[in-house]
Amino acid sequence: QVQLVESGGGLVQPGGSLRLSCVASGSIFSINAMGWYRQAPGKERELVADISSGGSTNYADSVKGRFTISRDNAKNTLYLQMNSLKPEDTAVYYCNVEVITTARVWKDYWGQGTQVTVSS
């Protein structure tokens, strides 16, 4: 089994910053792509940013230039640095990890979600 633990969410004023973390642990042989998604009330879950095992990144247009995704492969950890936050960034943020387990099975895992609220 694989566990994902997210942290770093909270309440921040517009223009502020937050850094999200997602740590993967358990029966991991290797990790492929990792990504952050978000879901606002009444809306569908959407991709925020993802990063390949080689470090290639992809961002939603709405966060380009403000958010930075990164990963520490030695620690099986994913990060999302969020700057210049806007009220429309308010959502529950989820990490998603593509894992090859120690049983050599490819599986897709989701974190429990962390709330980000941008409000004055």
PDB file of N, CA and C in Angstrom, residues 45-93:
ATOM      1  N   ARG A  45     -12.811  18.906 -10.559  1.00  0.00           N
ATOM      2  CA  ARG A  45     -11.388  18.895 -10.240  1.00  0.00           C
ATOM      3  C   ARG A  45     -10.590  19.229 -11.498  1.00  0.00           C
ATOM      4  N   GLU A  46      -9.571  20.070 -11.345  1.00  0.00           N
ATOM      5  CA  GLU A  46      -8.777  20.484 -12.494  1.00  0.00           C
ATOM      6  C   GLU A  46      -7.282  20.347 -12.196  1.00  0.00           C
ATOM      7  N   LEU A  47      -6.523  20.137 -13.259  1.00  0.00           N
ATOM      8  CA  LEU A  47      -5.074  20.058 -13.115  1.00  0.00           C
ATOM      9  C   LEU A  47      -4.522  21.446 -12.850  1.00  0.00           C
ATOM     10  N   VAL A  48      -3.645  21.537 -11.857  1.00  0.00           N
ATOM     11  CA  VAL A  48      -2.933  22.779 -11.578  1.00  0.00           C
ATOM     12  C   VAL A  48      -1.553  22.728 -12.225  1.00  0.00           C
ATOM     13  N   ALA A  49      -0.816  21.661 -11.949  1.00  0.00           N
ATOM     14  CA  ALA A  49       0.526  21.504 -12.506  1.00  0.00           C
ATOM     15  C   ALA A  49       0.948  20.054 -12.330  1.00  0.00           C
ATOM     16  N   ASP A  50       1.811  19.593 -13.235  1.00  0.00           N
ATOM     17  CA  ASP A  50       2.390  18.270 -13.046  1.00  0.00           C
ATOM     18  C   ASP A  50       3.855  18.287 -13.453  1.00  0.00           C
ATOM     19  N   ILE A  51       4.554  17.224 -13.030  1.00  0.00           N
ATOM     20  CA  ILE A  51       5.984  17.139 -13.267  1.00  0.00           C
ATOM     21  C   ILE A  51       6.341  15.686 -13.537  1.00  0.00           C
ATOM     22  N   SER A  52       7.123  15.468 -14.578  1.00  0.00           N
ATOM     23  CA  SER A  52       7.512  14.117 -14.936  1.00  0.00           C
ATOM     24  C   SER A  52       8.666  13.633 -14.058  1.00  0.00           C
ATOM     25  N   SER A  53       8.991  12.374 -14.199  1.00  0.00           N
ATOM     26  CA  SER A  53      10.115  11.829 -13.441  1.00  0.00           C
ATOM     27  C   SER A  53      11.421  12.512 -13.827  1.00  0.00           C
ATOM     28  N   GLY A  54      11.477  13.023 -15.049  1.00  0.00           N
ATOM     29  CA  GLY A  54      12.665  13.714 -15.517  1.00  0.00           C
ATOM     30  C   GLY A  54      12.694  15.190 -15.212  1.00  0.00           C
ATOM     31  N   GLY A  55      11.594  15.692 -14.633  1.00  0.00           N
ATOM     32  CA  GLY A  55      11.563  17.097 -14.237  1.00  0.00           C
ATOM     33  C   GLY A  55      10.849  18.031 -15.187  1.00  0.00           C
ATOM     34  N   SER A  56      10.275  17.513 -16.250  1.00  0.00           N
ATOM     35  CA  SER A  56       9.504  18.365 -17.157  1.00  0.00           C
ATOM     36  C   SER A  56       8.208  18.776 -16.489  1.00  0.00           C
ATOM     37  N   THR A  57       7.863  20.047 -16.628  1.00  0.00           N
ATOM     38  CA  THR A  57       6.692  20.571 -15.937  1.00  0.00           C
ATOM     39  C   THR A  57       5.632  21.069 -16.910  1.00  0.00           C
ATOM     40  N   ASN A  58       4.414  21.115 -16.380  1.00  0.00           N
ATOM     41  CA  ASN A  58       3.263  21.571 -17.160  1.00  0.00           C
ATOM     42  C   ASN A  58       2.346  22.305 -16.193  1.00  0.00           C
ATOM     43  N   TYR A  59       1.841  23.484 -16.620  1.00  0.00           N
ATOM     44  CA  TYR A  59       1.009  24.297 -15.739  1.00  0.00           C
ATOM     45  C   TYR A  59      -0.307  24.684 -16.418  1.00  0.00           C
ATOM     46  N   ALA A  60      -1.336  24.811 -15.608  1.00  0.00           N
ATOM     47  CA  ALA A  60      -2.572  25.412 -16.093  1.00  0.00           C
ATOM     48  C   ALA A  60      -2.301  26.875 -16.412  1.00  0.00           C
ATOM     49  N   ASP A  61      -2.960  27.391 -17.431  1.00  0.00           N
ATOM     50  CA  ASP A  61      -2.736  28.783 -17.823  1.00  0.00           C
ATOM     51  C   ASP A  61      -3.003  29.750 -16.668  1.00  0.00           C
ATOM     52  N   SER A  62      -3.966  29.407 -15.833  1.00  0.00           N
ATOM     53  CA  SER A  62      -4.373  30.308 -14.758  1.00  0.00           C
ATOM     54  C   SER A  62      -3.313  30.482 -13.671  1.00  0.00           C
ATOM     55  N   VAL A  63      -2.324  29.579 -13.626  1.00  0.00           N
ATOM     56  CA  VAL A  63      -1.312  29.674 -12.563  1.00  0.00           C
ATOM     57  C   VAL A  63       0.092  29.918 -13.095  1.00  0.00           C
ATOM     58  N   LYS A  64       0.249  29.947 -14.406  1.00  0.00           N
ATOM     59  CA  LYS A  64       1.576  30.153 -14.984  1.00  0.00           C
ATOM     60  C   LYS A  64       2.173  31.464 -14.502  1.00  0.00           C
ATOM     61  N   GLY A  65       3.440  31.400 -14.113  1.00  0.00           N
ATOM     62  CA  GLY A  65       4.132  32.587 -13.638  1.00  0.00           C
ATOM     63  C   GLY A  65       3.923  32.869 -12.159  1.00  0.00           C
ATOM     64  N   ARG A  66       2.984  32.166 -11.533  1.00  0.00           N
ATOM     65  CA  ARG A  66       2.713  32.375 -10.101  1.00  0.00           C
ATOM     66  C   ARG A  66       3.034  31.136  -9.270  1.00  0.00           C
ATOM     67  N   PHE A  67       2.789  29.959  -9.820  1.00  0.00           N
ATOM     68  CA  PHE A  67       3.009  28.710  -9.100  1.00  0.00           C
ATOM     69  C   PHE A  67       4.233  27.994  -9.674  1.00  0.00           C
ATOM     70  N   THR A  68       4.929  27.268  -8.807  1.00  0.00           N
ATOM     71  CA  THR A  68       6.068  26.458  -9.235  1.00  0.00           C
ATOM     72  C   THR A  68       5.962  25.071  -8.615  1.00  0.00           C
ATOM     73  N   ILE A  69       5.968  24.060  -9.470  1.00  0.00           N
ATOM     74  CA  ILE A  69       5.937  22.675  -8.996  1.00  0.00           C
ATOM     75  C   ILE A  69       7.352  22.132  -8.999  1.00  0.00           C
ATOM     76  N   SER A  70       7.668  21.326  -7.983  1.00  0.00           N
ATOM     77  CA  SER A  70       8.991  20.709  -7.922  1.00  0.00           C
ATOM     78  C   SER A  70       8.873  19.393  -7.162  1.00  0.00           C
ATOM     79  N   ARG A  71       9.922  18.584  -7.236  1.00  0.00           N
ATOM     80  CA  ARG A  71       9.910  17.293  -6.556  1.00  0.00           C
ATOM     81  C   ARG A  71      11.304  16.970  -6.052  1.00  0.00           C
ATOM     82  N   ASP A  72      11.332  16.209  -4.958  1.00  0.00           N
ATOM     83  CA  ASP A  72      12.583  15.692  -4.400  1.00  0.00           C
ATOM     84  C   ASP A  72      12.477  14.183  -4.481  1.00  0.00           C
ATOM     85  N   ASN A  73      13.120  13.607  -5.474  1.00  0.00           N
ATOM     86  CA  ASN A  73      12.983  12.165  -5.700  1.00  0.00           C
ATOM     87  C   ASN A  73      13.568  11.343  -4.548  1.00  0.00           C
ATOM     88  N   ALA A  74      14.599  11.839  -3.912  1.00  0.00           N
ATOM     89  CA  ALA A  74      15.209  11.110  -2.796  1.00  0.00           C
ATOM     90  C   ALA A  74      14.262  11.005  -1.608  1.00  0.00           C
ATOM     91  N   LYS A  75      13.362  11.990  -1.503  1.00  0.00           N
ATOM     92  CA  LYS A  75      12.428  12.014  -0.371  1.00  0.00           C
ATOM     93  C   LYS A  75      11.007  11.635  -0.788  1.00  0.00           C
ATOM     94  N   ASN A  76      10.821  11.273  -2.051  1.00  0.00           N
ATOM     95  CA  ASN A  76       9.467  10.961  -2.558  1.00  0.00           C
ATOM     96  C   ASN A  76       8.481  12.069  -2.214  1.00  0.00           C
ATOM     97  N   THR A  77       8.905  13.292  -2.413  1.00  0.00           N
ATOM     98  CA  THR A  77       8.106  14.446  -2.006  1.00  0.00           C
ATOM     99  C   THR A  77       7.857  15.377  -3.176  1.00  0.00           C
ATOM    100  N   LEU A  78       6.631  15.862  -3.218  1.00  0.00           N
ATOM    101  CA  LEU A  78       6.186  16.810  -4.235  1.00  0.00           C
ATOM    102  C   LEU A  78       5.872  18.133  -3.560  1.00  0.00           C
ATOM    103  N   TYR A  79       6.211  19.228  -4.234  1.00  0.00           N
ATOM    104  CA  TYR A  79       5.956  20.560  -3.690  1.00  0.00           C
ATOM    105  C   TYR A  79       5.173  21.407  -4.691  1.00  0.00           C
ATOM    106  N   LEU A  80       4.464  22.399  -4.146  1.00  0.00           N
ATOM    107  CA  LEU A  80       3.845  23.424  -4.977  1.00  0.00           C
ATOM    108  C   LEU A  80       4.032  24.756  -4.264  1.00  0.00           C
ATOM    109  N   GLN A  81       4.882  25.596  -4.828  1.00  0.00           N
ATOM    110  CA  GLN A  81       5.061  26.945  -4.312  1.00  0.00           C
ATOM    111  C   GLN A  81       4.062  27.856  -5.008  1.00  0.00           C
ATOM    112  N   MET A  82       3.206  28.485  -4.203  1.00  0.00           N
ATOM    113  CA  MET A  82       2.147  29.319  -4.750  1.00  0.00           C
ATOM    114  C   MET A  82       2.376  30.762  -4.305  1.00  0.00           C
ATOM    115  N   ASN A  83       2.628  31.627  -5.263  1.00  0.00           N
ATOM    116  CA  ASN A  83       2.838  33.044  -5.003  1.00  0.00           C
ATOM    117  C   ASN A  83       1.731  33.873  -5.638  1.00  0.00           C
ATOM    118  N   SER A  84       1.637  35.115  -5.217  1.00  0.00           N
ATOM    119  CA  SER A  84       0.639  36.045  -5.777  1.00  0.00           C
ATOM    120  C   SER A  84      -0.745  35.409  -5.806  1.00  0.00           C
ATOM    121  N   LEU A  85      -1.121  34.824  -4.698  1.00  0.00           N
ATOM    122  CA  LEU A  85      -2.394  34.098  -4.647  1.00  0.00           C
ATOM    123  C   LEU A  85      -3.581  35.031  -4.822  1.00  0.00           C
ATOM    124  N   LYS A  86      -4.600  34.500  -5.483  1.00  0.00           N
ATOM    125  CA  LYS A  86      -5.824  35.235  -5.778  1.00  0.00           C
ATOM    126  C   LYS A  86      -7.017  34.520  -5.137  1.00  0.00           C
ATOM    127  N   PRO A  87      -8.095  35.238  -4.883  1.00  0.00           N
ATOM    128  CA  PRO A  87      -9.277  34.565  -4.323  1.00  0.00           C
ATOM    129  C   PRO A  87      -9.745  33.388  -5.176  1.00  0.00           C
ATOM    130  N   GLU A  88      -9.578  33.469  -6.475  1.00  0.00           N
ATOM    131  CA  GLU A  88     -10.009  32.366  -7.336  1.00  0.00           C
ATOM    132  C   GLU A  88      -9.125  31.129  -7.235  1.00  0.00           C
ATOM    133  N   ASP A  89      -8.044  31.222  -6.492  1.00  0.00           N
ATOM    134  CA  ASP A  89      -7.213  30.038  -6.215  1.00  0.00           C
ATOM    135  C   ASP A  89      -7.769  29.226  -5.050  1.00  0.00           C
ATOM    136  N   THR A  90      -8.781  29.739  -4.386  1.00  0.00           N
ATOM    137  CA  THR A  90      -9.387  29.028  -3.262  1.00  0.00           C
ATOM    138  C   THR A  90      -9.974  27.704  -3.724  1.00  0.00           C
ATOM    139  N   ALA A  91      -9.534  26.622  -3.084  1.00  0.00           N
ATOM    140  CA  ALA A  91      -9.968  25.272  -3.460  1.00  0.00           C
ATOM    141  C   ALA A  91      -9.340  24.271  -2.510  1.00  0.00           C
ATOM    142  N   VAL A  92      -9.775  23.029  -2.636  1.00  0.00           N
ATOM    143  CA  VAL A  92      -9.059  21.921  -2.003  1.00  0.00           C
ATOM    144  C   VAL A  92      -8.032  21.421  -3.016  1.00  0.00           C
ATOM    145  N   TYR A  93      -6.792  21.338  -2.568  1.00  0.00           N
ATOM    146  CA  TYR A  93      -5.703  20.930  -3.447  1.00  0.00           C
ATOM    147  C   TYR A  93      -5.329  19.481  -3.140  1.00  0.00           C
TER     148      TYR A  93
END
